[in-house]
Amino acid sequence: MRIVIAEDSALLRAGIERILTDAGHEVVAGVADATDLLRIVNELRPALAILDVRMPPTFTDEGIRAAALLRSQNPESAVLVLSHYVEERYAADLIASDTRGFGYLLKDRVADVPSFLDTVEVVGGGGTVLDPEVVSQILIRSRQRSTLESLTPRELEVLQLMAEGRANSAIAASLHVSVGSAEKHIASIFTKLNLTPDESENRRVLAVLRYLES
């Protein structure tokens, strides 16, 4: 199949191209940034675009944002995302939009050439392949979100104030309740988030982290 590769590491890009061409695929272009990727895909309409999550200039989310654009603007081109780390928030958003012709792999998996080539065939053919670690992280995020959904509106207000760094007395003053009432809400939040008193870490910090991650 006709494939475009977007990877800022010239060495890795060349390695992936060699693997693909040896397997009989046609690599029609190799680019180093997301802007060139979008232009090339619009011009060449490849069957598959393989891209890195983090690319120039900021090395944050250029690649994954390009993947989202490709899937909306060029649905005929499948997308295979490669990443050093699990970016579960982005992966979950992309999967939620459409699972057809989509893959997300950690870069370490490329070293298993037969498995990588199988992934290319499946994704290029309109299927879906997700790295097991990506699936695991998405499930964790989903469970955290479900847990937060069990909180009452008042408890969410309290948790937001906790995230702002306010002490119990300040939370009580902000909500116009007694300190004892605020403490009861906080205790309920800890219970619903499964943060037991014997947690080695500070339960308040862990609760705020759950809130921020959601």
Short mmCIF file of N, CA and C in Angstrom, two decimals, residues 7 11-17 19-20 50-51 80-84 105-117 119-120 131:
data_model
loop_
_atom_site.label_atom_id
_atom_site.label_comp_id
_atom_site.label_asym_id
_atom_site.label_seq_id
_atom_site.Cartn_x
_atom_site.Cartn_y
_atom_site.Cartn_z
N GLU A 7 7.89 11.51 11.01
CA GLU A 7 8.72 11.20 12.19
C GLU A 7 9.93 12.12 12.15
N LEU A 11 16.68 8.84 11.64
CA LEU A 11 17.11 7.45 11.74
C LEU A 11 15.92 6.51 11.86
N LEU A 12 14.99 6.85 12.74
CA LEU A 12 13.81 6.00 12.91
C LEU A 12 12.95 6.02 11.67
N ARG A 13 12.82 7.19 11.06
CA ARG A 13 12.03 7.29 9.83
C ARG A 13 12.60 6.40 8.74
N ALA A 14 13.93 6.41 8.60
CA ALA A 14 14.57 5.57 7.58
C ALA A 14 14.40 4.10 7.91
N GLY A 15 14.46 3.76 9.20
CA GLY A 15 14.29 2.37 9.59
C GLY A 15 12.90 1.86 9.29
N ILE A 16 11.90 2.66 9.60
CA ILE A 16 10.52 2.25 9.31
C ILE A 16 10.30 2.13 7.81
N GLU A 17 10.87 3.08 7.06
CA GLU A 17 10.73 3.02 5.60
C GLU A 17 11.35 1.75 5.05
N ILE A 19 11.77 -1.14 6.59
CA ILE A 19 10.91 -2.27 6.96
C ILE A 19 9.72 -2.37 6.02
N LEU A 20 9.11 -1.23 5.74
CA LEU A 20 7.91 -1.23 4.89
C LEU A 20 8.22 -1.58 3.44
N ILE A 50 1.63 7.09 8.86
CA ILE A 50 2.25 6.67 10.12
C ILE A 50 2.90 7.90 10.72
N LEU A 51 2.55 8.25 11.95
CA LEU A 51 3.07 9.50 12.50
C LEU A 51 3.39 9.41 13.98
N LEU A 80 -1.86 5.49 11.67
CA LEU A 80 -1.19 4.69 12.69
C LEU A 80 -0.29 5.62 13.49
N VAL A 81 -0.61 5.80 14.77
CA VAL A 81 0.13 6.70 15.64
C VAL A 81 1.19 5.92 16.40
N LEU A 82 2.41 6.47 16.44
CA LEU A 82 3.50 5.88 17.21
C LEU A 82 3.92 6.85 18.31
N SER A 83 4.21 6.32 19.49
CA SER A 83 4.57 7.19 20.60
C SER A 83 5.52 6.49 21.55
N HIS A 84 6.43 7.27 22.16
CA HIS A 84 7.31 6.71 23.19
C HIS A 84 6.52 6.43 24.46
N LEU A 105 0.39 2.59 18.64
CA LEU A 105 1.42 1.69 19.15
C LEU A 105 2.51 2.46 19.87
N LEU A 106 3.08 1.85 20.89
CA LEU A 106 4.31 2.38 21.46
C LEU A 106 5.45 2.06 20.50
N LYS A 107 6.41 2.96 20.41
CA LYS A 107 7.49 2.80 19.42
C LYS A 107 8.31 1.54 19.64
N ASP A 108 8.37 1.07 20.87
CA ASP A 108 9.12 -0.16 21.14
C ASP A 108 8.60 -1.33 20.32
N ARG A 109 7.31 -1.29 19.98
CA ARG A 109 6.70 -2.42 19.25
C ARG A 109 7.23 -2.53 17.82
N VAL A 110 7.78 -1.44 17.28
CA VAL A 110 8.28 -1.48 15.91
C VAL A 110 9.42 -2.49 15.78
N ALA A 111 10.14 -2.72 16.87
CA ALA A 111 11.26 -3.66 16.84
C ALA A 111 10.80 -5.09 16.54
N ASP A 112 9.54 -5.39 16.86
CA ASP A 112 8.97 -6.69 16.51
C ASP A 112 8.40 -6.54 15.09
N VAL A 113 9.28 -6.73 14.12
CA VAL A 113 8.94 -6.42 12.72
C VAL A 113 7.71 -7.16 12.22
N PRO A 114 7.61 -8.49 12.39
CA PRO A 114 6.41 -9.18 11.88
C PRO A 114 5.12 -8.63 12.48
N SER A 115 5.14 -8.36 13.79
CA SER A 115 3.94 -7.82 14.44
C SER A 115 3.63 -6.42 13.93
N PHE A 116 4.67 -5.61 13.75
CA PHE A 116 4.47 -4.25 13.23
C PHE A 116 3.87 -4.30 11.83
N LEU A 117 4.37 -5.17 10.99
CA LEU A 117 3.84 -5.28 9.63
C LEU A 117 2.39 -5.77 9.64
N THR A 119 0.28 -5.07 11.96
CA THR A 119 -0.48 -3.89 12.36
C THR A 119 -0.71 -2.97 11.17
N VAL A 120 0.33 -2.75 10.38
CA VAL A 120 0.22 -1.91 9.18
C VAL A 120 -0.87 -2.45 8.25
N ASP A 131 -2.27 -0.65 21.15
CA ASP A 131 -1.25 -1.22 22.02
C ASP A 131 -1.90 -1.62 23.35
#
